[in-house]
CSV table of C-alpha atoms and ligand atoms in Angstrom, one decimal:
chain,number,residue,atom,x,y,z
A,1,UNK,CA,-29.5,11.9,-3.2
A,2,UNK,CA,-31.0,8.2,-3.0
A,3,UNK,CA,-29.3,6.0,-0.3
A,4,UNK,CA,-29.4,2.5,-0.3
A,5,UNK,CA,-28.0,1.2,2.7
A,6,UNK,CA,-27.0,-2.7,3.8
A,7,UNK,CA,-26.6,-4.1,7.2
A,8,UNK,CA,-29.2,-1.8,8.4
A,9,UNK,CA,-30.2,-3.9,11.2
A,10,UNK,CA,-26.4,-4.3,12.3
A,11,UNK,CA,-24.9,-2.6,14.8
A,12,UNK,CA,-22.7,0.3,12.5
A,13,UNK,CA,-26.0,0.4,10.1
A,14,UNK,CA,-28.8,1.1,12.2
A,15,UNK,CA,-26.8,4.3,13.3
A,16,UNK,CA,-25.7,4.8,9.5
A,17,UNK,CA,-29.7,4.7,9.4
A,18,UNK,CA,-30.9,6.8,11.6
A,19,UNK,CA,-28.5,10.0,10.8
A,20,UNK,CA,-29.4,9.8,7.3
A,21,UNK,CA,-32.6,10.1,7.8
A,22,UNK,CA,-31.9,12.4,10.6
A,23,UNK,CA,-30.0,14.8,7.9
A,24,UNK,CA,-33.4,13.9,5.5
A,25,UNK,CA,-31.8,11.8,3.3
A,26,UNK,CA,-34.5,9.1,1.5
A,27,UNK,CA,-33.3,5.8,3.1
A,28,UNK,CA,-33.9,2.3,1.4
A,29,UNK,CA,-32.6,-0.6,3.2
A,30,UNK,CA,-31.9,-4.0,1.7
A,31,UNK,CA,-32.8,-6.1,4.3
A,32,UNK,CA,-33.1,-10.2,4.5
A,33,UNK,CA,-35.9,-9.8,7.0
A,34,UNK,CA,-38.6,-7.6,7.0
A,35,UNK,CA,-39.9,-8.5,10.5
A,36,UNK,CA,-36.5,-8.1,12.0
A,37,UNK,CA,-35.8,-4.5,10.2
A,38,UNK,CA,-39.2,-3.3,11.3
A,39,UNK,CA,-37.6,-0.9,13.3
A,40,UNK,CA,-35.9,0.7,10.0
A,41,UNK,CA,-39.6,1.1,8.7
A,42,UNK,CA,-40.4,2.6,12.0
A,43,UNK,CA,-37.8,5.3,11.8
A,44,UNK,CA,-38.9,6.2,8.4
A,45,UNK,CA,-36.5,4.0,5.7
A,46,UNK,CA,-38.0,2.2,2.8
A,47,UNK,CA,-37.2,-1.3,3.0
A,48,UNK,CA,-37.0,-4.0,0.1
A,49,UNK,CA,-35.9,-7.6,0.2
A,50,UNK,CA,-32.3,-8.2,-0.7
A,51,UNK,CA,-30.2,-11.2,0.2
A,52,UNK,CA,-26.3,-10.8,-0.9
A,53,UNK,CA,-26.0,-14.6,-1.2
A,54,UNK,CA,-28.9,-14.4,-3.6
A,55,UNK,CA,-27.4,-12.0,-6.7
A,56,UNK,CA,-30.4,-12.1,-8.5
A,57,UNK,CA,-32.2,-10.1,-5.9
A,58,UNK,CA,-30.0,-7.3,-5.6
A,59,UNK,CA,-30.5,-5.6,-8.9
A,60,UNK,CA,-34.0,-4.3,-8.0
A,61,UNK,CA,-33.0,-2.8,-4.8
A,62,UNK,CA,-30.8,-0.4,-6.7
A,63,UNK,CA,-33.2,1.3,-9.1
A,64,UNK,CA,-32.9,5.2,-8.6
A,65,UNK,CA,-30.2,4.9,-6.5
A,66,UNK,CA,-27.1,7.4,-6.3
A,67,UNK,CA,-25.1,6.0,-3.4
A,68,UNK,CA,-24.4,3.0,-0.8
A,69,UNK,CA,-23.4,2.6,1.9
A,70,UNK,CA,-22.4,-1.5,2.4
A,71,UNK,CA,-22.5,-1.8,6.2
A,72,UNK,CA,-23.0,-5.6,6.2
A,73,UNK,CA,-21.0,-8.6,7.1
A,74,UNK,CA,-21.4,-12.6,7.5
A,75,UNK,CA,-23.4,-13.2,11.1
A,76,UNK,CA,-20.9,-15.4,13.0
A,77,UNK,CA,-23.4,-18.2,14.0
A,78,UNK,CA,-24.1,-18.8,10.2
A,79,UNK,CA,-22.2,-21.6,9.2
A,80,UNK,CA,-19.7,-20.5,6.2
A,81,UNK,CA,-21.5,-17.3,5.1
A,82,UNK,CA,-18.3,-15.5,5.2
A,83,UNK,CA,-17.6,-16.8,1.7
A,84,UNK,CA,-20.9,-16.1,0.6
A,85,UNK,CA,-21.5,-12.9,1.9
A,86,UNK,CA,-18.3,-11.3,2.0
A,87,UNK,CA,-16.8,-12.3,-1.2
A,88,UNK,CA,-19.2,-13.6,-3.4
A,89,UNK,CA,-21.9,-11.4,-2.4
A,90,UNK,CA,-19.9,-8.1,-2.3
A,91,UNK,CA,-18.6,-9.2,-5.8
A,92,UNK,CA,-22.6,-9.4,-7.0
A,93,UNK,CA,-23.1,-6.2,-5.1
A,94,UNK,CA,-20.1,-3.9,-6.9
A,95,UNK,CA,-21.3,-5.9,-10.5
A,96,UNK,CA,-24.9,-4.5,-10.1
A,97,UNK,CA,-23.3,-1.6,-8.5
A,98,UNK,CA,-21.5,-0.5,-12.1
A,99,UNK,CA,-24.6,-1.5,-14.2
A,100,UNK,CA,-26.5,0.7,-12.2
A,101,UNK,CA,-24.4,3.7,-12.2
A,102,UNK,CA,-23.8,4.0,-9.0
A,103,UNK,CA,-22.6,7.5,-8.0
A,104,UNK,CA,-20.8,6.5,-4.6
A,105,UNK,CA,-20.0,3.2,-2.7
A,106,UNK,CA,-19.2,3.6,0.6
A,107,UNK,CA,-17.2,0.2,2.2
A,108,UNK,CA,-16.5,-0.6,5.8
A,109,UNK,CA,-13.3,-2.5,6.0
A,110,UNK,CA,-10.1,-3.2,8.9
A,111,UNK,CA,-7.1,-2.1,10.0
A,112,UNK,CA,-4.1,-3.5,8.5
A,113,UNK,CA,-6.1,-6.1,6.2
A,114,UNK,CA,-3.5,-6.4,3.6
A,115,UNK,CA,-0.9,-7.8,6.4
A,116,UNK,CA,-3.4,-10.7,7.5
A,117,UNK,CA,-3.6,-13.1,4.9
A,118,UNK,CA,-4.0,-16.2,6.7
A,119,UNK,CA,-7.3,-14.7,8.3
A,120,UNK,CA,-9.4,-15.2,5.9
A,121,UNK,CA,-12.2,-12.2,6.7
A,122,UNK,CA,-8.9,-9.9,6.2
A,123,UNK,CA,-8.5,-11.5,3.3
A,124,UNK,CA,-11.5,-11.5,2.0
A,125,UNK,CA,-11.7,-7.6,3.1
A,126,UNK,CA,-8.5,-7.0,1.2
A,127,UNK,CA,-9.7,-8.3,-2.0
A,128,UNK,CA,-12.9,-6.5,-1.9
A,129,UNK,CA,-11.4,-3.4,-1.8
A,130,UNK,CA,-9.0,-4.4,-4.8
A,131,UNK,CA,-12.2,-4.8,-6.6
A,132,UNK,CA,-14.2,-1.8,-5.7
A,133,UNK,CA,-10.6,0.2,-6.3
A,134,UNK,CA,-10.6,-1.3,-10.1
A,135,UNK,CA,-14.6,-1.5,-10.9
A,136,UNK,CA,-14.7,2.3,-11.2
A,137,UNK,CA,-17.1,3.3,-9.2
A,138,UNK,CA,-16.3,6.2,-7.0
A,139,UNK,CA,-15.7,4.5,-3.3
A,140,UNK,CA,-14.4,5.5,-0.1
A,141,UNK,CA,-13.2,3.1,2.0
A,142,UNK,CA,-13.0,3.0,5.8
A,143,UNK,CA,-10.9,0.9,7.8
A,144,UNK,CA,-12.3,0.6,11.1
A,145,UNK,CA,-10.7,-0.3,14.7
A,146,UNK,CA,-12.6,-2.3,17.3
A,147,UNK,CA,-16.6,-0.4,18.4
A,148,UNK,CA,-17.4,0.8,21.9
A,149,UNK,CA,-20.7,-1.9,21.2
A,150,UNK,CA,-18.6,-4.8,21.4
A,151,UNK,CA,-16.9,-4.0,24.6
A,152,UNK,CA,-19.7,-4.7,26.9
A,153,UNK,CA,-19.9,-7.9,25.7
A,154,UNK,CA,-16.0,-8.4,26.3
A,155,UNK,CA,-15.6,-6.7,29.4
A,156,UNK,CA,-18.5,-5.5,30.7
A,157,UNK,CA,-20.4,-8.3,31.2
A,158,UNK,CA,-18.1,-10.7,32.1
A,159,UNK,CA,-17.3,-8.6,35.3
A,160,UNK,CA,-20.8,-8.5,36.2
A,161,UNK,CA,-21.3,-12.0,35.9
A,162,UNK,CA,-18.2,-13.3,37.4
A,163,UNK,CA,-17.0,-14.7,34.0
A,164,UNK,CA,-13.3,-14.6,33.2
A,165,UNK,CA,-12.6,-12.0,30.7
A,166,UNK,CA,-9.9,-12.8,28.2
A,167,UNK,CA,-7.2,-10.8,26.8
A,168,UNK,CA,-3.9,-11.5,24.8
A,169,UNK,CA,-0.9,-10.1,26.4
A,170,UNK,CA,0.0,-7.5,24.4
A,171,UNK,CA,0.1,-4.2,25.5
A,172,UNK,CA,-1.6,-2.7,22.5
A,173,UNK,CA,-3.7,0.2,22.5
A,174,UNK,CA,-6.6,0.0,20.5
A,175,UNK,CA,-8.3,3.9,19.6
A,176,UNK,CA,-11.9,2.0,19.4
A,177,UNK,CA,-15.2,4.1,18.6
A,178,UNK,CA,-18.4,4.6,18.8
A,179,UNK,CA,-20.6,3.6,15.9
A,180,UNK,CA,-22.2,7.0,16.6
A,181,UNK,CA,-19.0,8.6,15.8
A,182,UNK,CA,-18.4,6.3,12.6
A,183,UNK,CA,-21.6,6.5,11.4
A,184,UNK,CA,-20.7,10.8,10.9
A,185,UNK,CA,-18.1,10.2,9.3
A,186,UNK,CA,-19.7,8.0,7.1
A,187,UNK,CA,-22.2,10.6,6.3
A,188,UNK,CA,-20.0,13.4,6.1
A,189,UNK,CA,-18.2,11.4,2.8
A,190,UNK,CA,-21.4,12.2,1.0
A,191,UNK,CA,-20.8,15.6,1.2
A,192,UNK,CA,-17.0,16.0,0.8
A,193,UNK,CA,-16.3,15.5,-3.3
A,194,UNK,CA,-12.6,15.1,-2.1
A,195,UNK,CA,-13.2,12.0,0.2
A,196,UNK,CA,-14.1,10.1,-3.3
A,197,UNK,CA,-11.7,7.2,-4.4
A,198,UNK,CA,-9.6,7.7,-0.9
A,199,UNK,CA,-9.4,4.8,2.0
A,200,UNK,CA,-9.5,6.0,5.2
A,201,UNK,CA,-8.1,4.8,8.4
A,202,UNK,CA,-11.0,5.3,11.2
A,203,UNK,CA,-10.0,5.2,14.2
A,204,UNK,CA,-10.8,6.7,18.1
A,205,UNK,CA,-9.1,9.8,19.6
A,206,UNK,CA,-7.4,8.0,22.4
A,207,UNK,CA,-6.1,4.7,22.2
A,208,UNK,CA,-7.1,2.5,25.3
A,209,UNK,CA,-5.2,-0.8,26.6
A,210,UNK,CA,-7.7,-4.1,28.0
A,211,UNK,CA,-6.1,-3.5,31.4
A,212,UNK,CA,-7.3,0.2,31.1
A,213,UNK,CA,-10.6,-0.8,30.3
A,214,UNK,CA,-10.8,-3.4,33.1
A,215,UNK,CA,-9.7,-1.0,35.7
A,216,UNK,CA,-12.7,1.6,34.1
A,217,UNK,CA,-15.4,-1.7,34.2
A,218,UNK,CA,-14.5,-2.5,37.8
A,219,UNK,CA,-14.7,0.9,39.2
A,220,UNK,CA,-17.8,1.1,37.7
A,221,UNK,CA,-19.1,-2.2,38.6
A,222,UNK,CA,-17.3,-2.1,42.1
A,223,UNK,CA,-16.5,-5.4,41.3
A,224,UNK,CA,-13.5,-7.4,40.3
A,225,UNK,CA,-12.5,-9.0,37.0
A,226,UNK,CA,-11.5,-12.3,36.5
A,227,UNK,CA,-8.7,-11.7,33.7
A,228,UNK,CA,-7.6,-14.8,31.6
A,229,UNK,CA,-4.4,-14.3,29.6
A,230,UNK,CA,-3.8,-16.1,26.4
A,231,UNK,CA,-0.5,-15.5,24.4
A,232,UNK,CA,-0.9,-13.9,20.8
A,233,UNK,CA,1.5,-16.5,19.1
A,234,UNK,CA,-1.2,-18.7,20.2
A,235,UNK,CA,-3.9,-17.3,18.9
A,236,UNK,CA,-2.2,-17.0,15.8
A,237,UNK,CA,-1.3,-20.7,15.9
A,238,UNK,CA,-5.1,-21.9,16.4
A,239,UNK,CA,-5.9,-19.4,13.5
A,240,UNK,CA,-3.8,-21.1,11.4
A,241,UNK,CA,-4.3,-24.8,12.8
A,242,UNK,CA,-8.3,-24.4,12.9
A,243,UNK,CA,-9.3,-22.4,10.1
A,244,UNK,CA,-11.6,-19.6,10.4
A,245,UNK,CA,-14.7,-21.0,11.2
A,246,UNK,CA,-14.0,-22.6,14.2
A,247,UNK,CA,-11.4,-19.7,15.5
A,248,UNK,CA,-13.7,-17.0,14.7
A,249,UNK,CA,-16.7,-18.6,16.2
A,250,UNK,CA,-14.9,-20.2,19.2
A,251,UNK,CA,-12.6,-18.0,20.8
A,252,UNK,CA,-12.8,-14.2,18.4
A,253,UNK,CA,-16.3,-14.1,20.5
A,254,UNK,CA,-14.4,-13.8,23.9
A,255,UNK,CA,-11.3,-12.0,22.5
A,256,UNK,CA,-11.3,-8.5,21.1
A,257,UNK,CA,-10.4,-9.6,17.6
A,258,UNK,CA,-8.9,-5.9,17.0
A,259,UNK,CA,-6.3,-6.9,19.5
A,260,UNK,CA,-5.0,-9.5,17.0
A,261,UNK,CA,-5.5,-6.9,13.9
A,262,UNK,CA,-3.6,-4.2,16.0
A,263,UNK,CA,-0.4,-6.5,16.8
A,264,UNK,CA,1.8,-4.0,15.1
A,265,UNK,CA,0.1,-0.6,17.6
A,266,UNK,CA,-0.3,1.3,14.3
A,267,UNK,CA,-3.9,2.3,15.9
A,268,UNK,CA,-2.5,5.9,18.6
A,269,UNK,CA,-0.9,7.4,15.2
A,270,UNK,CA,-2.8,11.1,15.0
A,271,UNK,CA,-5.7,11.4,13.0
A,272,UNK,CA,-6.1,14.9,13.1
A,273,UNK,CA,-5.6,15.3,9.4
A,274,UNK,CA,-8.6,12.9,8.9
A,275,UNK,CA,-10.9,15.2,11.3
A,276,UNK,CA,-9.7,18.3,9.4
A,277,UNK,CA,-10.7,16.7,6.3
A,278,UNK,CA,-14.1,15.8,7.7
A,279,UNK,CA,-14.7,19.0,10.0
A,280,UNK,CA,-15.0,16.8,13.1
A,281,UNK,CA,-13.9,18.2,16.1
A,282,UNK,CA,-12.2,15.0,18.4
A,283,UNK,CA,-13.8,16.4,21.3
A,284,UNK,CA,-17.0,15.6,19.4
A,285,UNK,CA,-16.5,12.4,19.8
A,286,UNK,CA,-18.2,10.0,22.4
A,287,UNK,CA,-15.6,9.1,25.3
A,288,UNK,CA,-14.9,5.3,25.9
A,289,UNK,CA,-15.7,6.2,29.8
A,290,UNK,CA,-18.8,8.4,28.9
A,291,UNK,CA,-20.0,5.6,26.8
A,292,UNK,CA,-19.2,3.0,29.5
A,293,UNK,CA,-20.6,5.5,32.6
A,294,UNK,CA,-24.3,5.4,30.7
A,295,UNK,CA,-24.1,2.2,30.0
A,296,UNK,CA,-23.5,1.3,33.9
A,297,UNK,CA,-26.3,3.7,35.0
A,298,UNK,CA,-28.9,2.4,32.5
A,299,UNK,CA,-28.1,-1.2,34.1
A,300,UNK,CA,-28.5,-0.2,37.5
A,301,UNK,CA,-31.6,1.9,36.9
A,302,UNK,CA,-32.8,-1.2,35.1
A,303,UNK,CA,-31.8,-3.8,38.1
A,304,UNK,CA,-33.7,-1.5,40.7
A,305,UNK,CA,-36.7,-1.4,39.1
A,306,UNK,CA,-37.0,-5.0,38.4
A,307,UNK,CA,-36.0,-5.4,42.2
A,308,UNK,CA,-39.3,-2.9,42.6
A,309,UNK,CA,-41.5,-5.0,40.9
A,310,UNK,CA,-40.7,-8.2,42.2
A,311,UNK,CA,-41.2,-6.6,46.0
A,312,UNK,CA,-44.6,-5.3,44.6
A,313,UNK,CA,-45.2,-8.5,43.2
A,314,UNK,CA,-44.4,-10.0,46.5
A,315,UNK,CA,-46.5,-8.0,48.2
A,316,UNK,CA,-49.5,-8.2,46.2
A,317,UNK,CA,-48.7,-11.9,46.9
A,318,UNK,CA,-49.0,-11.7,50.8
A,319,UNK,CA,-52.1,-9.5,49.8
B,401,NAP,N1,-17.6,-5.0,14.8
B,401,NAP,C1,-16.4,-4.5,14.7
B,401,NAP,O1,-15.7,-4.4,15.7
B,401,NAP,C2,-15.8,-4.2,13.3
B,401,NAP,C3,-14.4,-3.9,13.2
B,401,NAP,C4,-13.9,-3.6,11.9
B,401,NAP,C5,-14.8,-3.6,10.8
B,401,NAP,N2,-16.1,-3.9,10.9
B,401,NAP,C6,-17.0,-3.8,9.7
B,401,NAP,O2,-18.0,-2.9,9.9
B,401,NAP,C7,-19.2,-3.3,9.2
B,401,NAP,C8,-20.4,-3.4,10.1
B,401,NAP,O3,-20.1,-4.4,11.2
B,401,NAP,P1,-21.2,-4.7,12.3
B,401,NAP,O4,-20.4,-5.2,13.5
B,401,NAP,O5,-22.0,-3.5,12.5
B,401,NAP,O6,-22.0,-5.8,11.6
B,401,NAP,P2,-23.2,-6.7,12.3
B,401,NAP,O7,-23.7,-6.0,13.5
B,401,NAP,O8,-22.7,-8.1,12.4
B,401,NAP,O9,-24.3,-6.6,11.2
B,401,NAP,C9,-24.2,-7.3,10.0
B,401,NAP,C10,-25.3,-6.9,9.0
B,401,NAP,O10,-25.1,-7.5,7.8
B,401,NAP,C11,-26.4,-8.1,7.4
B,401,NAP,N3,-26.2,-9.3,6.6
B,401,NAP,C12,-25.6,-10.4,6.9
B,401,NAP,N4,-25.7,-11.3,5.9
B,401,NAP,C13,-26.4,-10.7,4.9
B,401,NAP,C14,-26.8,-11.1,3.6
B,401,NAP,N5,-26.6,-12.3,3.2
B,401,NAP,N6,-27.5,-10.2,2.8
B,401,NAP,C15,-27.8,-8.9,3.3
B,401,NAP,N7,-27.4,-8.5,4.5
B,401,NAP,C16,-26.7,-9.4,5.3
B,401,NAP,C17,-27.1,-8.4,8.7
B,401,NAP,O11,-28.5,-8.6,8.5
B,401,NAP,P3,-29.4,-9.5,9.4
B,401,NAP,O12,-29.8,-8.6,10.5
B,401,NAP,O13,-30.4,-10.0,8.5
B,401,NAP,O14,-28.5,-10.6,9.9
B,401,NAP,C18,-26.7,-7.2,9.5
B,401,NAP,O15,-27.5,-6.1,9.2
B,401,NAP,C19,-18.8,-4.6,8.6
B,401,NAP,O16,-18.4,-4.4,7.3
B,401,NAP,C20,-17.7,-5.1,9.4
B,401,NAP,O17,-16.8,-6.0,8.8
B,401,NAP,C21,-16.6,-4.2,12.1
């Protein structure tokens, strides 16, 4: 089996990347930028040029190919890409998809898109899997919480750089995962005839709330967090007032936007079924306090040795 896999360089696709070609699958990756997916190369994947706002480069990038995986998504600091990307350019991608015969099209969507309308990525989310459902290739869906990868940014750091860390305040808890973890099941699809034409609901064994996962960063960084509380309703009313752009590029970036996608806790319901179906074991599955644990200890290892070299560097200077 041929994969062809988008949004390689993301954070999801690099790890969609490196297990397929871990499992000795042949890799290509459509990629915008060669010099930024050199790592890809590195680890073994073909890559070929492909842009999804540009259809007509798409087509080449699926000859000989039996599956794909579409792990991409409009970058938030490009200016209105969402409609180009994730509607027009998933619209190109599923046309080119059927002309090629494509054996398997594996999507990466979100929890509870079809009650968000007035967000216009859930919309836009929503309607692509209408499409894929009615094009007639065989797809499986995967709608996916909030990733471990995104919580340094919203916690983490924050604490360690004295920078107020916003939450809504709703006690909602969010089963987020590793993209490790996603990135098996993702794999696992390929091999499971039955998970064809099905939409799954992806989501962590344990469900966590943000004051949990403050209390977890402070231990950890034996410092204190500056939390910041902001109202859902409001949210929602900026959402609605601003638009998307300016909501999810202003104030999504500091606030777990699963939070707002999880408003109705549908996230802690079990999921065994779905690791039966997939012959995961949960306790397979990468902790959030494992995952934050390493992530602390790399940091500090890193802090003391710069703090070694810049004593040697002093000392060479008194030298
Ligand atoms: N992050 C979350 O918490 C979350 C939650 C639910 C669902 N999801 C879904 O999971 C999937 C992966 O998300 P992620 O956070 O891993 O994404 P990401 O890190 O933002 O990566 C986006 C990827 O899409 C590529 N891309 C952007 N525009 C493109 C274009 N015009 N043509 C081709 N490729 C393009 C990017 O390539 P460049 O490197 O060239 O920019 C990058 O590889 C997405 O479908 C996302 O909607 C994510």
């Amino acid at each position: 089996m041929s994969l062809l896999i988008i949004g390689g360089t993301g954070t999801l696709g690099r790890q969609v990347v490196l297990q397929a070609l871990t499992k000795g699958y042949q890799v290509r990756c459509l990629v915008r930028n060669f010099r930024k997916a050199s790592f890809l190369k590195e680890w073994g994947a073909e890559l070929v040029y492909g842009d999804l706002t540009r259809p007509e480069t798409i087509p080449p990038c699926l000859k000989g190919i039996t599956a794909i995986i579409d792990a991409s998504t409009s970058r938030a600091n490009e200016l209105e890409s969402l409609k180009k990307v994730d509607w027009e350019g998933k619209l190109s991608l599923i046309e080119a998809s059927k002309i090629a015969n494509i054996q398997h099209f594996i999507f990466f969507s979100a929890q509870n898109v079809e009650q968000f309308d007035n967000i216009p990525l859930m919309k836009v989310k929503n309607g692509i899997e209408i499409q894929l459902k009615e094009s007639g290739i065989p797809y499986t869906i995967f709608r996916l919480s909030g990733f471990y990868q995104g919580l340094i940014e919203q916690y983490a750091i924050p604490i360690l750089e004295n920078l107020p860390i916003w939450v809504t305040n709703e006690n909602t808890y969010i089963s987020y995962m590793d993209t490790q973890d996603i990135a098996k099941f993702c794999l696992r699809s390929l091999q499971i005839p039955q998970t064809k034409n099905q939409t799954f609901f992806l989501s962590g064994s344990k469900g966590w709330l943000s004051s949990e996962i403050i209390n977890l960063c402070e231990q950890l960084a034996g410092q204190q967090a500056k939390v910041q509380r902001v109202p859902l309703f409001i949210l929602t009313l900026v959402s609605r007032f601003f638009g998307f752009f300016e909501w999810g590029q202003n104030i999504s970036d500091r606030l777990a936007f699963a939070e707002i996608l999880t408003a109705e806790n549908t996230f802690s319901k079990s999921t065994s079924d779905l690791y039966k179906m997939f012959k995961i074991d949960p306790l397979e599955l990468i902790q959030l306090d494992d995952y934050f644990l390493e992530y602390f200890i790399r940091l500090l290892k890193r802090l003391r040795d710069i703090n070694f070299e810049d004593v040697q560097k002093q000392k060479n200077l008194i030298i």
